[in-house]
Coordinates of C-alpha atoms in Angstrom, one line a residue:
Chain A
M1 CA 162.0 24.5 -261.1
V2 CA 162.4 28.0 -262.5
D3 CA 165.3 29.1 -260.3
E4 CA 168.5 28.0 -262.0
L5 CA 170.6 27.6 -258.8
G6 CA 167.9 25.7 -257.0
A7 CA 167.3 23.5 -260.0
L8 CA 171.1 22.7 -260.2
N9 CA 171.0 21.7 -256.5
V10 CA 168.1 19.4 -257.1
L11 CA 169.4 17.9 -260.3
F12 CA 172.8 17.4 -258.8
T13 CA 171.4 15.6 -255.9
E14 CA 169.3 13.4 -258.2
F15 CA 172.4 12.6 -260.2
Y16 CA 174.6 12.1 -257.1
Y17 CA 172.4 9.3 -255.8
W18 CA 172.0 7.8 -259.2
V19 CA 175.8 7.5 -259.5
T20 CA 176.0 5.9 -256.0
V21 CA 173.4 3.3 -257.0
V22 CA 175.5 2.3 -260.0
F23 CA 178.6 2.0 -257.9
M24 CA 176.8 0.0 -255.3
F25 CA 175.7 -2.5 -257.9
L26 CA 179.3 -3.6 -257.7
I27 CA 178.7 -4.8 -254.2
H28 CA 176.3 -7.3 -255.5
V29 CA 178.6 -8.3 -258.4
G30 CA 181.3 -8.8 -255.8
F31 CA 179.1 -11.0 -253.7
C32 CA 178.2 -13.1 -256.6
V33 CA 181.9 -13.6 -257.6
Y34 CA 183.0 -14.1 -254.0
E35 CA 180.4 -16.7 -253.2
V36 CA 180.7 -18.6 -256.4
G37 CA 184.5 -18.7 -255.9
S38 CA 184.0 -19.9 -252.4
A39 CA 181.7 -22.7 -253.3
R40 CA 182.8 -26.1 -254.6
R41 CA 182.4 -26.9 -258.3
K42 CA 179.3 -29.0 -257.8
N43 CA 177.4 -26.1 -256.3
L44 CA 178.4 -23.1 -258.4
Q45 CA 175.2 -22.3 -260.3
H46 CA 172.9 -22.8 -257.4
T47 CA 175.1 -20.4 -255.4
L48 CA 175.0 -17.9 -258.2
M49 CA 171.2 -18.1 -258.7
K50 CA 170.6 -17.7 -255.0
N51 CA 172.3 -14.4 -255.1
I52 CA 170.9 -13.3 -258.4
M53 CA 167.3 -14.0 -257.6
L54 CA 167.3 -12.0 -254.4
I55 CA 167.7 -8.9 -256.6
P56 CA 164.2 -8.9 -258.1
L57 CA 162.5 -10.3 -255.0
V58 CA 164.0 -7.8 -252.6
T59 CA 163.4 -5.0 -255.2
V60 CA 159.7 -5.6 -255.7
T61 CA 159.1 -6.1 -252.0
F62 CA 161.1 -3.0 -251.1
F63 CA 158.8 -1.2 -253.5
F64 CA 155.7 -2.7 -252.0
F65 CA 156.4 -2.2 -248.3
G66 CA 160.1 -1.7 -247.5
W67 CA 160.3 2.0 -248.3
Y68 CA 157.1 2.7 -246.5
I69 CA 158.5 1.1 -243.4
Y70 CA 161.4 3.5 -243.3
F71 CA 159.2 6.5 -243.3
A72 CA 156.4 5.1 -241.1
L73 CA 158.3 3.6 -238.2
P74 CA 160.9 5.9 -236.8
N75 CA 158.9 6.2 -233.6
G76 CA 158.9 2.4 -233.0
P77 CA 155.8 2.6 -233.1
G78 CA 155.0 3.0 -229.5
I79 CA 158.3 4.3 -228.2
T80 CA 158.4 8.0 -229.2
G81 CA 155.0 8.0 -231.0
G82 CA 152.9 6.2 -233.4
I83 CA 153.1 5.3 -237.1
I84 CA 153.7 8.4 -239.1
P85 CA 150.7 9.1 -241.3
S86 CA 152.5 11.2 -243.9
A87 CA 154.7 8.2 -244.8
A88 CA 152.0 7.0 -247.1
D89 CA 152.2 10.2 -249.2
V90 CA 155.9 9.6 -249.9
A91 CA 156.4 5.8 -249.8
A92 CA 153.2 3.8 -250.1
P93 CA 153.4 1.9 -253.3
W94 CA 150.3 3.5 -254.7
S95 CA 151.5 7.0 -253.9
D96 CA 152.1 9.2 -256.9
A97 CA 155.6 9.9 -255.5
M98 CA 156.5 6.3 -256.2
G99 CA 156.8 6.7 -259.9
P100 CA 157.9 9.1 -262.6
N101 CA 156.7 12.5 -261.3
M102 CA 157.8 15.9 -262.5
Q103 CA 157.4 17.4 -259.0
D104 CA 159.7 14.8 -257.3
R105 CA 163.2 14.0 -258.5
I106 CA 164.7 12.5 -255.4
N107 CA 162.3 9.8 -254.2
G108 CA 163.3 7.3 -256.9
V109 CA 167.0 7.6 -256.6
F110 CA 166.9 7.7 -252.8
W111 CA 164.6 4.6 -252.8
A112 CA 167.2 2.9 -255.1
A113 CA 170.1 3.8 -252.8
F114 CA 168.3 2.2 -249.8
L115 CA 167.3 -0.7 -252.0
L116 CA 170.9 -1.4 -252.8
F117 CA 171.6 -1.5 -249.1
S118 CA 168.8 -4.0 -248.9
W119 CA 170.4 -6.3 -251.4
T120 CA 173.6 -6.1 -249.5
A121 CA 172.0 -7.1 -246.2
A122 CA 170.3 -10.1 -247.8
S123 CA 173.4 -11.0 -249.7
I124 CA 175.6 -11.1 -246.6
V125 CA 173.4 -14.0 -245.4
S126 CA 173.6 -15.7 -248.7
G127 CA 177.3 -16.6 -248.5
T128 CA 177.0 -18.1 -245.1
V129 CA 174.4 -20.7 -246.1
I130 CA 175.9 -21.9 -249.4
E131 CA 176.0 -25.5 -250.5
R132 CA 173.0 -26.8 -248.5
V133 CA 170.1 -24.2 -248.3
R134 CA 167.1 -24.5 -250.6
L135 CA 166.8 -21.6 -253.0
G136 CA 163.1 -21.0 -252.2
A137 CA 163.8 -20.9 -248.5
F138 CA 166.7 -18.5 -248.8
L139 CA 164.7 -16.1 -251.0
M140 CA 162.0 -15.9 -248.3
V141 CA 164.6 -15.1 -245.7
A142 CA 166.1 -12.6 -248.1
V143 CA 162.8 -10.7 -248.3
L144 CA 162.5 -10.7 -244.5
I145 CA 166.0 -9.2 -244.1
G146 CA 166.1 -7.0 -247.2
S147 CA 162.6 -5.5 -247.1
V148 CA 161.5 -5.8 -243.4
T149 CA 164.0 -6.2 -240.6
W150 CA 166.9 -4.1 -241.9
I151 CA 164.7 -1.2 -242.9
I152 CA 163.0 -1.3 -239.5
D153 CA 166.5 -0.8 -238.0
A154 CA 167.1 2.0 -240.4
A155 CA 163.9 3.7 -239.4
W156 CA 165.0 3.4 -235.7
G157 CA 168.7 4.0 -235.9
W158 CA 169.5 5.5 -239.3
S159 CA 167.1 8.4 -239.5
P160 CA 167.5 11.7 -237.8
N161 CA 164.1 11.2 -236.2
G162 CA 164.6 7.5 -235.3
W163 CA 163.8 6.7 -231.7
M164 CA 167.2 5.1 -231.1
V165 CA 168.9 8.3 -232.3
Q166 CA 166.7 10.6 -230.4
R167 CA 166.5 8.6 -227.1
M168 CA 169.8 6.7 -227.0
G169 CA 172.1 8.9 -229.0
Y170 CA 172.7 6.0 -231.4
H171 CA 175.4 6.8 -234.0
D172 CA 176.2 4.5 -236.9
A173 CA 177.0 6.7 -239.8
Y174 CA 178.1 4.1 -242.4
A175 CA 176.1 1.1 -241.0
S176 CA 178.4 -1.0 -238.9
G177 CA 175.3 -2.1 -237.1
V178 CA 172.5 -1.0 -239.3
I179 CA 173.5 -3.2 -242.2
H180 CA 176.4 -5.5 -241.1
A181 CA 175.5 -6.4 -237.5
I182 CA 171.9 -7.1 -238.4
A183 CA 172.9 -9.2 -241.4
G184 CA 175.5 -11.0 -239.3
G185 CA 172.9 -11.8 -236.6
A186 CA 170.5 -13.1 -239.3
A187 CA 173.3 -15.2 -240.8
L188 CA 174.1 -16.7 -237.5
A189 CA 170.4 -17.7 -236.9
M190 CA 170.3 -19.3 -240.4
V191 CA 173.4 -21.4 -239.9
I192 CA 172.3 -22.6 -236.4
V193 CA 169.0 -23.8 -237.7
L194 CA 170.4 -25.1 -241.0
G195 CA 173.3 -27.0 -239.6
P196 CA 176.8 -27.5 -241.0
R197 CA 177.5 -29.0 -244.5
I198 CA 178.0 -32.7 -244.6
G199 CA 181.4 -33.6 -243.4
K200 CA 182.4 -30.2 -242.1
F201 CA 182.9 -31.7 -238.7
G202 CA 184.4 -35.1 -238.1
P203 CA 183.2 -37.7 -235.7
R204 CA 185.4 -36.4 -233.0
G205 CA 184.3 -32.9 -233.6
E206 CA 187.4 -31.9 -235.6
V207 CA 186.9 -29.1 -238.0
R208 CA 187.6 -29.8 -241.6
N209 CA 188.5 -27.1 -244.0
I210 CA 186.2 -27.0 -247.1
R211 CA 188.3 -24.9 -249.4
P212 CA 187.0 -22.6 -252.1
H213 CA 187.0 -24.0 -255.6
N214 CA 188.7 -20.8 -256.8
V215 CA 190.5 -18.6 -254.2
W216 CA 191.5 -15.8 -256.5
M217 CA 188.0 -15.5 -257.8
A218 CA 186.7 -15.1 -254.2
C219 CA 189.4 -12.5 -253.7
V220 CA 188.4 -10.5 -256.8
G221 CA 184.9 -10.7 -255.5
L222 CA 186.0 -9.0 -252.3
L223 CA 187.8 -6.3 -254.2
L224 CA 184.6 -5.6 -256.1
I225 CA 182.8 -5.4 -252.8
Y226 CA 185.3 -2.8 -251.6
T227 CA 184.6 -0.8 -254.8
G228 CA 180.9 -0.9 -254.3
F229 CA 181.3 -0.1 -250.6
W230 CA 182.9 3.2 -251.5
G231 CA 179.8 4.1 -253.4
F232 CA 177.8 3.0 -250.4
Y233 CA 179.7 5.5 -248.2
V234 CA 178.8 8.3 -250.6
A235 CA 175.2 7.2 -250.8
C236 CA 175.0 7.5 -247.0
N237 CA 175.6 11.2 -247.2
I238 CA 173.3 14.1 -248.1
P239 CA 175.4 16.0 -250.7
I240 CA 174.4 19.6 -250.1
L241 CA 172.5 20.9 -247.1
D242 CA 172.5 24.2 -245.2
V243 CA 173.9 23.2 -241.8
G244 CA 174.5 26.8 -240.6
G245 CA 171.6 26.9 -238.1
E246 CA 171.6 30.0 -236.0
S247 CA 175.1 31.0 -237.1
G248 CA 173.9 31.7 -240.6
T249 CA 174.0 29.8 -243.9
F250 CA 176.7 27.2 -244.3
F251 CA 176.5 24.5 -247.0
S252 CA 178.0 21.1 -246.4
S253 CA 177.6 17.4 -246.9
T254 CA 176.0 15.7 -244.0
N255 CA 175.7 12.2 -242.7
I256 CA 172.4 10.4 -242.7
Y257 CA 171.5 12.1 -239.4
L258 CA 171.9 15.5 -241.1
M259 CA 175.0 16.3 -239.0
P260 CA 178.0 17.8 -241.0
T261 CA 180.8 15.8 -242.5
T262 CA 182.7 15.9 -245.8
L263 CA 183.4 13.5 -248.7
S264 CA 187.0 14.1 -248.0
A265 CA 186.5 12.8 -244.4
I266 CA 185.0 9.6 -245.5
T267 CA 187.5 9.1 -248.2
F268 CA 190.4 9.4 -245.8
N269 CA 188.7 7.0 -243.3
F270 CA 187.4 4.5 -245.8
L271 CA 190.9 4.0 -247.2
M272 CA 192.7 4.0 -243.8
S273 CA 190.3 1.6 -242.2
L274 CA 190.6 -0.7 -245.2
S275 CA 194.3 -0.5 -244.9
G276 CA 194.2 -1.3 -241.2
G277 CA 192.1 -4.3 -241.8
L278 CA 194.3 -5.6 -244.6
L279 CA 197.5 -5.1 -242.6
A280 CA 196.1 -6.9 -239.6
G281 CA 194.3 -9.6 -241.6
F282 CA 197.5 -10.4 -243.5
I283 CA 199.4 -10.9 -240.2
V284 CA 196.7 -12.8 -238.2
S285 CA 195.8 -15.1 -241.1
K286 CA 199.5 -15.7 -242.0
A287 CA 199.0 -14.1 -245.5
D288 CA 196.0 -16.2 -246.4
P289 CA 194.5 -14.4 -249.4
F290 CA 190.9 -15.0 -248.6
W291 CA 191.2 -13.9 -245.0
T292 CA 193.6 -11.0 -245.8
L293 CA 190.9 -9.5 -248.0
S294 CA 188.2 -10.4 -245.6
G295 CA 190.2 -8.6 -243.0
G296 CA 190.1 -5.5 -245.2
L297 CA 186.4 -5.7 -245.4
A298 CA 186.1 -6.3 -241.6
G299 CA 188.3 -3.2 -241.1
I300 CA 186.0 -0.9 -243.1
I301 CA 182.9 -2.4 -241.3
A302 CA 184.4 -2.0 -237.9
A303 CA 185.2 1.7 -238.4
S304 CA 182.1 2.5 -240.4
A305 CA 180.0 3.6 -237.5
G306 CA 182.2 6.6 -236.9
N307 CA 184.0 7.1 -240.1
D308 CA 182.3 10.5 -240.6
L309 CA 184.2 11.9 -237.7
Y310 CA 187.3 9.7 -236.9
H311 CA 190.9 10.7 -237.5
P312 CA 192.3 8.5 -240.3
V313 CA 194.7 6.8 -237.9
Q314 CA 191.9 6.1 -235.5
A315 CA 190.0 4.5 -238.4
M316 CA 193.1 2.5 -239.3
L317 CA 193.5 1.2 -235.7
I318 CA 189.9 0.4 -235.3
G319 CA 189.9 -1.4 -238.6
A320 CA 192.9 -3.5 -237.6
V321 CA 191.2 -4.5 -234.3
G322 CA 188.0 -5.4 -236.2
A323 CA 189.9 -7.6 -238.6
V324 CA 191.7 -9.5 -235.8
L325 CA 188.4 -9.9 -233.9
A326 CA 186.6 -11.2 -236.9
Y327 CA 189.3 -13.8 -237.7
K328 CA 189.8 -15.0 -234.2
L329 CA 186.1 -15.2 -233.4
H330 CA 185.2 -16.9 -236.6
F331 CA 187.5 -19.9 -235.9
F332 CA 186.7 -19.9 -232.1
V333 CA 183.0 -20.1 -232.8
E334 CA 183.5 -22.7 -235.5
R335 CA 185.6 -24.9 -233.2
R336 CA 183.6 -24.3 -230.0
F337 CA 180.0 -24.4 -231.2
R338 CA 180.5 -26.4 -234.5
I339 CA 178.9 -23.6 -236.6
D340 CA 179.6 -23.8 -240.2
D341 CA 179.7 -20.3 -241.6
A342 CA 180.9 -21.1 -245.1
V343 CA 182.5 -17.7 -245.9
G344 CA 183.0 -16.1 -242.5
A345 CA 180.2 -13.6 -243.0
V346 CA 178.9 -13.8 -239.4
A347 CA 182.4 -12.8 -238.2
V348 CA 183.3 -10.2 -240.9
H349 CA 179.9 -8.5 -240.9
G350 CA 178.3 -9.5 -237.6
Y351 CA 181.1 -9.4 -235.0
A352 CA 183.1 -6.6 -236.7
G353 CA 179.9 -4.6 -237.1
F354 CA 178.9 -5.1 -233.5
F355 CA 182.4 -4.1 -232.3
G356 CA 182.3 -1.1 -234.6
V357 CA 179.0 0.3 -233.1
V358 CA 180.3 -0.3 -229.6
I359 CA 183.6 1.4 -230.1
A360 CA 182.0 4.4 -231.8
G361 CA 180.0 5.0 -228.6
F362 CA 183.2 5.5 -226.7
M363 CA 185.2 7.3 -229.4
L364 CA 182.4 9.8 -230.2
W365 CA 181.1 10.2 -226.6
G366 CA 179.4 13.6 -226.3
Y367 CA 179.1 14.4 -230.0
P368 CA 175.6 15.5 -231.2
A369 CA 173.8 12.5 -232.7
A370 CA 171.1 14.5 -234.5
A371 CA 169.0 17.6 -234.1
P372 CA 166.5 17.0 -231.3
V373 CA 162.8 16.4 -232.0
T374 CA 162.3 17.3 -228.3
A375 CA 165.2 19.0 -226.6
N376 CA 166.9 17.1 -223.7
A377 CA 164.7 14.0 -224.1
A378 CA 167.6 11.6 -224.6
W379 CA 167.9 8.8 -222.0
F380 CA 171.6 8.7 -221.7
G381 CA 172.5 12.4 -221.9
S382 CA 172.3 15.5 -224.1
T383 CA 174.7 18.0 -225.3
S384 CA 174.8 21.5 -223.9
E385 CA 172.5 22.6 -226.8
G386 CA 169.9 19.9 -226.0
F387 CA 170.9 17.5 -228.8
P388 CA 170.9 13.7 -228.0
A389 CA 174.6 12.9 -227.3
V390 CA 176.4 9.9 -228.6
N391 CA 177.4 7.6 -225.7
P392 CA 178.8 4.1 -225.0
L393 CA 175.6 2.7 -223.4
G394 CA 173.4 3.9 -226.2
N395 CA 175.6 2.4 -228.9
L396 CA 176.1 -0.9 -226.9
L397 CA 172.3 -1.3 -226.6
G398 CA 172.0 -0.3 -230.2
A399 CA 174.4 -3.0 -231.2
V400 CA 172.4 -5.6 -229.3
I401 CA 169.2 -4.4 -230.9
M402 CA 170.8 -4.7 -234.4
F403 CA 172.6 -8.0 -234.0
F404 CA 170.2 -9.9 -231.8
V405 CA 166.7 -8.3 -231.7
L406 CA 166.3 -7.4 -235.4
G407 CA 169.0 -9.6 -236.8
F408 CA 169.0 -12.9 -235.1
L409 CA 165.4 -13.4 -233.7
P410 CA 163.2 -12.8 -236.7
T411 CA 165.4 -14.8 -239.0
Y412 CA 165.6 -17.6 -236.5
G413 CA 161.8 -17.7 -236.3
L414 CA 161.4 -17.9 -240.1
A415 CA 164.1 -20.5 -240.5
K416 CA 162.5 -22.6 -237.8
L417 CA 159.2 -22.3 -239.5
L418 CA 160.7 -23.4 -242.9
D419 CA 162.5 -26.2 -241.1
R420 CA 159.3 -27.4 -239.6
F421 CA 157.9 -28.1 -243.1
G422 CA 161.2 -29.5 -244.3
L423 CA 161.7 -26.7 -246.7
L424 CA 164.9 -25.2 -245.4
R425 CA 167.6 -27.6 -246.5
V426 CA 168.2 -29.7 -249.5
P427 CA 168.0 -33.6 -249.2
R428 CA 171.3 -35.2 -248.0
A429 CA 171.8 -37.1 -251.2
V430 CA 171.3 -33.9 -253.3
E431 CA 173.9 -32.1 -251.1
L432 CA 176.4 -34.9 -251.5
A433 CA 175.9 -35.1 -255.3
G434 CA 176.0 -31.4 -255.6
L435 CA 173.2 -28.8 -255.8
D436 CA 174.0 -28.2 -259.5
T437 CA 174.1 -31.9 -260.4
H438 CA 170.6 -32.6 -261.2
S439 CA 169.2 -29.1 -261.8
Y440 CA 172.0 -27.5 -263.8
G441 CA 174.7 -29.9 -264.8
N442 CA 178.3 -29.3 -265.0
A443 CA 179.5 -25.7 -264.6
Y444 CA 182.8 -26.4 -266.3
P445 CA 181.9 -29.0 -269.0
Y446 CA 185.3 -28.8 -270.7
F447 CA 187.4 -29.4 -267.7
Q448 CA 188.1 -32.9 -266.4
T449 CA 189.7 -32.9 -263.0
S450 CA 190.4 -35.6 -260.6
E451 CA 191.2 -33.7 -257.4
A452 CA 188.9 -34.2 -254.5
E453 CA 186.8 -31.3 -253.5
G454 CA 188.8 -29.5 -250.8
G455 CA 190.4 -32.8 -249.7
F456 CA 186.9 -34.1 -249.1
E457 CA 186.5 -37.0 -251.4
D458 CA 187.0 -39.7 -248.8
V459 CA 184.6 -38.1 -246.3
E460 CA 181.9 -37.7 -249.0
R461 CA 182.4 -41.2 -250.4
S462 CA 182.0 -42.8 -247.0
A463 CA 179.0 -40.7 -246.4
A464 CA 177.5 -41.6 -249.7
A465 CA 178.3 -45.3 -249.3
G466 CA 176.5 -45.1 -245.9
I467 CA 173.2 -43.8 -247.3
S468 CA 170.8 -44.0 -249.9
H469 CA 168.4 -41.2 -249.2
L470 CA 166.1 -43.8 -247.8
V471 CA 168.3 -44.0 -244.7
A472 CA 169.3 -40.4 -244.4
G473 CA 171.4 -39.5 -241.5
R474 CA 173.6 -42.6 -241.1
L475 CA 176.8 -41.1 -242.3
N476 CA 179.4 -42.8 -240.2
G477 CA 180.2 -40.0 -238.0
A478 CA 179.7 -37.3 -240.6
E479 CA 176.1 -36.8 -239.8
P480 CA 175.0 -33.2 -240.3
A481 CA 173.2 -31.6 -237.5
G482 CA 170.5 -29.2 -238.2
S483 CA 167.6 -29.1 -240.6
T484 CA 166.3 -32.2 -242.5
S485 CA 164.5 -31.9 -245.7
R486 CA 160.9 -33.0 -246.3
E487 CA 162.2 -35.6 -248.7
D488 CA 164.5 -37.2 -246.2
R489 CA 161.9 -37.2 -243.5
R490 CA 159.4 -38.9 -245.8
A491 CA 162.1 -41.5 -246.6
V492 CA 162.8 -42.2 -243.0
K493 CA 159.1 -42.8 -242.3
Chain B
M1 CA 140.4 17.7 -286.0
I2 CA 140.0 14.4 -284.2
T3 CA 141.2 14.3 -280.6
A4 CA 143.2 11.1 -279.9
V5 CA 142.1 8.8 -277.1
G6 CA 144.8 9.0 -274.3
T7 CA 146.0 7.0 -271.3
G8 CA 147.6 10.0 -269.6
L9 CA 149.2 13.2 -270.7
D10 CA 148.5 14.9 -274.0
S11 CA 150.8 17.9 -273.6
F12 CA 154.2 18.8 -272.2
T13 CA 153.9 22.5 -272.9
D14 CA 153.4 23.5 -269.2
P15 CA 155.8 21.3 -267.3
E16 CA 155.4 23.1 -264.1
S17 CA 151.8 21.9 -263.8
I18 CA 152.6 18.3 -264.7
T19 CA 152.8 15.8 -261.8
V20 CA 152.8 12.1 -262.7
L21 CA 154.2 11.0 -266.1
Y22 CA 153.0 7.5 -266.2
P23 CA 149.8 6.3 -268.0
F24 CA 146.6 5.1 -266.2
A25 CA 147.2 7.3 -263.2
G26 CA 144.6 6.7 -260.6
W27 CA 144.8 2.9 -260.9
E28 CA 148.0 2.5 -258.8
G29 CA 146.1 0.5 -256.1
L30 CA 145.2 -2.1 -258.7
F31 CA 148.8 -2.2 -260.1
V32 CA 150.0 -2.9 -256.5
V33 CA 147.5 -5.7 -256.0
V34 CA 148.5 -7.4 -259.2
G35 CA 152.2 -7.0 -258.3
V36 CA 151.8 -8.4 -254.8
L37 CA 149.9 -11.4 -256.1
L38 CA 152.6 -12.1 -258.6
W39 CA 155.3 -11.8 -255.9
I40 CA 153.5 -14.3 -253.6
G41 CA 152.7 -16.6 -256.5
W42 CA 156.4 -16.6 -257.5
H43 CA 157.4 -18.0 -254.1
V44 CA 154.7 -20.6 -254.2
R45 CA 155.7 -21.7 -257.6
Q46 CA 159.4 -21.9 -256.7
V47 CA 158.7 -24.1 -253.6
R48 CA 156.6 -26.4 -255.7
A49 CA 159.2 -26.6 -258.5
E50 CA 162.0 -27.3 -256.1
N51 CA 160.1 -30.1 -254.4
K52 CA 159.5 -31.7 -257.8
E53 CA 163.1 -31.2 -258.8
Y54 CA 164.4 -32.9 -255.6
D55 CA 161.9 -35.8 -255.9
E56 CA 163.2 -36.5 -259.4
A57 CA 166.8 -36.2 -258.3
L58 CA 166.3 -38.6 -255.4
E59 CA 164.5 -41.0 -257.6
L60 CA 167.5 -41.1 -259.9
Y61 CA 170.0 -41.2 -257.1
E62 CA 168.1 -44.0 -255.4
R63 CA 168.3 -46.1 -258.6
V64 CA 172.0 -45.4 -259.4
G65 CA 173.3 -45.0 -255.8
V66 CA 174.4 -41.8 -254.2
E67 CA 178.1 -42.6 -254.6
R68 CA 177.6 -43.0 -258.3
A69 CA 175.7 -39.8 -258.5
M70 CA 178.7 -38.1 -256.9
H71 CA 180.9 -39.6 -259.5
F72 CA 178.8 -38.1 -262.2
G73 CA 177.9 -34.9 -260.6
G74 CA 179.6 -34.5 -257.3
S75 CA 183.2 -34.4 -256.0
T76 CA 185.0 -36.4 -258.6
H77 CA 183.3 -35.5 -261.9
L78 CA 180.5 -33.1 -262.6
V79 CA 177.5 -34.5 -264.4
T80 CA 176.1 -33.6 -267.8
E81 CA 172.7 -34.4 -269.1
E82 CA 174.4 -36.9 -271.4
D83 CA 176.0 -38.6 -268.4
I84 CA 172.6 -39.0 -266.8
E85 CA 171.1 -40.3 -269.9
V86 CA 173.8 -42.9 -270.2
V87 CA 173.0 -44.1 -266.7
R88 CA 169.3 -44.1 -267.4
A89 CA 169.9 -46.2 -270.5
E90 CA 172.1 -48.6 -268.6
M91 CA 169.6 -48.9 -265.9
A92 CA 166.9 -49.6 -268.5
E93 CA 169.0 -52.4 -270.0
G94 CA 169.8 -53.8 -266.5
N95 CA 173.6 -53.3 -267.0
A96 CA 174.4 -51.0 -264.2
G97 CA 173.9 -51.6 -260.5
P98 CA 174.3 -49.1 -257.7
G99 CA 177.8 -47.9 -256.9
P100 CA 180.7 -46.7 -259.0
V101 CA 182.2 -48.7 -261.7
E102 CA 185.8 -47.5 -262.1
T103 CA 187.6 -47.6 -265.4
A104 CA 191.3 -47.0 -266.2
P105 CA 192.6 -43.6 -265.4
D106 CA 192.2 -40.9 -268.1
S107 CA 195.2 -39.4 -269.6
D108 CA 195.2 -36.7 -266.9
G109 CA 195.3 -39.3 -264.2
S110 CA 191.6 -39.0 -263.3
H111 CA 189.1 -41.8 -263.2
R112 CA 185.9 -41.8 -265.1
T113 CA 183.0 -44.0 -264.2
A114 CA 181.6 -46.4 -266.7
G115 CA 179.3 -44.6 -269.1
A116 CA 180.9 -41.2 -268.7

């Protein structure tokens, strides 16, 4: 780099992504705080370690193959072409670009930005399955989501050359579907196979509320997630790019599809969609702190697909609808299908994310999705200049691909496989005693309390009185559906 | 002058010509193989350790009763290693049977089980 202006551009871009990575670390701090706050005292350290250990495992696997997938699979393969051979030069783990290199200053920070998205995708699932999943099982699922499935969807729908963008006009600038719907779908698959926590549903199907051990801690966690989410938005942009085209040179920020936007635009819309979600969440939840803040998160997620282009009031309204949808659907699904999503992540990320992708297809109908690889090759319409056009059908199908095809199905398959070997869920007696009890001990050794866990003492006592682990499953109407551990199966035999 | 043995670069005087900075360039494939084996080995080790941990926990809970384990480590009171050791000692002496043994309420109104 001998040209000073060119060097400044490169070094600024390198620094820009580095800063976003540090900000995004707060997402994970927030998830840790939020999930630990949401767990009962007997499960705190297990919950924490589950979220912590996904960091190294997703990181190393994202180095080994996740980053390669992003560059290799935009064509499917088999939809718009094959595996892209040049991906190996940039992103194969043995490539000299995957390490300190004086001729490449962007690959490492760009890899890290995507990696932090990977942690987030895996961490969304983490909260849903607290208090009964095995650590080892969850970490395998985390690798699947963080280093395989989400990055496939990024290659398909979050790259200017991705087949979903080029053929379907898919638009999802800040990842309503690409991160949140896929993680929500995966979380739903996990809780279906895993089953509810012991005592969550009564013998007549009534839903029992298992309260967080520390509500304000869970809320502070959500505030930290907001903070990191802001960094995430910035990381989704390219800071300086010539977008002038035939009209001449014009430098701007762009979204991930290399279409113009500004940092101001996403700052307006991030805050307005957050506000819409908070306002609606406050009302619909009757001022419940946990669900008010979850409503704020659902608000951002719902507007994220189009927050590069929306008017701030549009972002606010979409955020409000997203928050109401998440809240209502969470409790409807819980009641109707007896699905125990411990922190509401399927709703806040999955349903709000799905809605966000769908609504963006309507709101941004006809906008250019990305520069065309082949002009006028889009299935659902092109702009007058031959660019694939954003459209409702493309985004609806895209939402289904994110939530169900890449989110739900692969995770369901792996969860069923782990369940088959009895490796998905902890033994019933361990769940009742608490996942910390034998492994870690008391998380609050200097506190003596007598209150029941979320009003649950009677239920758990009766369950415990009804079993030794030798007769697992006879819990007097509080039998958990779902996965059974290898230890419990062995005991029954 | 003796030229030092090197693992990579020996000069930064022409930065434009420098590519990789790390030592042992050319062996990246081997680094990756070692890393992948460690990653897979970590998962295998974790599953084994977890199975062992739960076998031990269930052995203890079977002896003291699940409800009692809850008193020590579950809903009512959280367990400490000392608590468990007390139960083990009681079991060894034949003093404690399965199920909780309530004592008088503590000063805060809570109940502690015998041995806590």
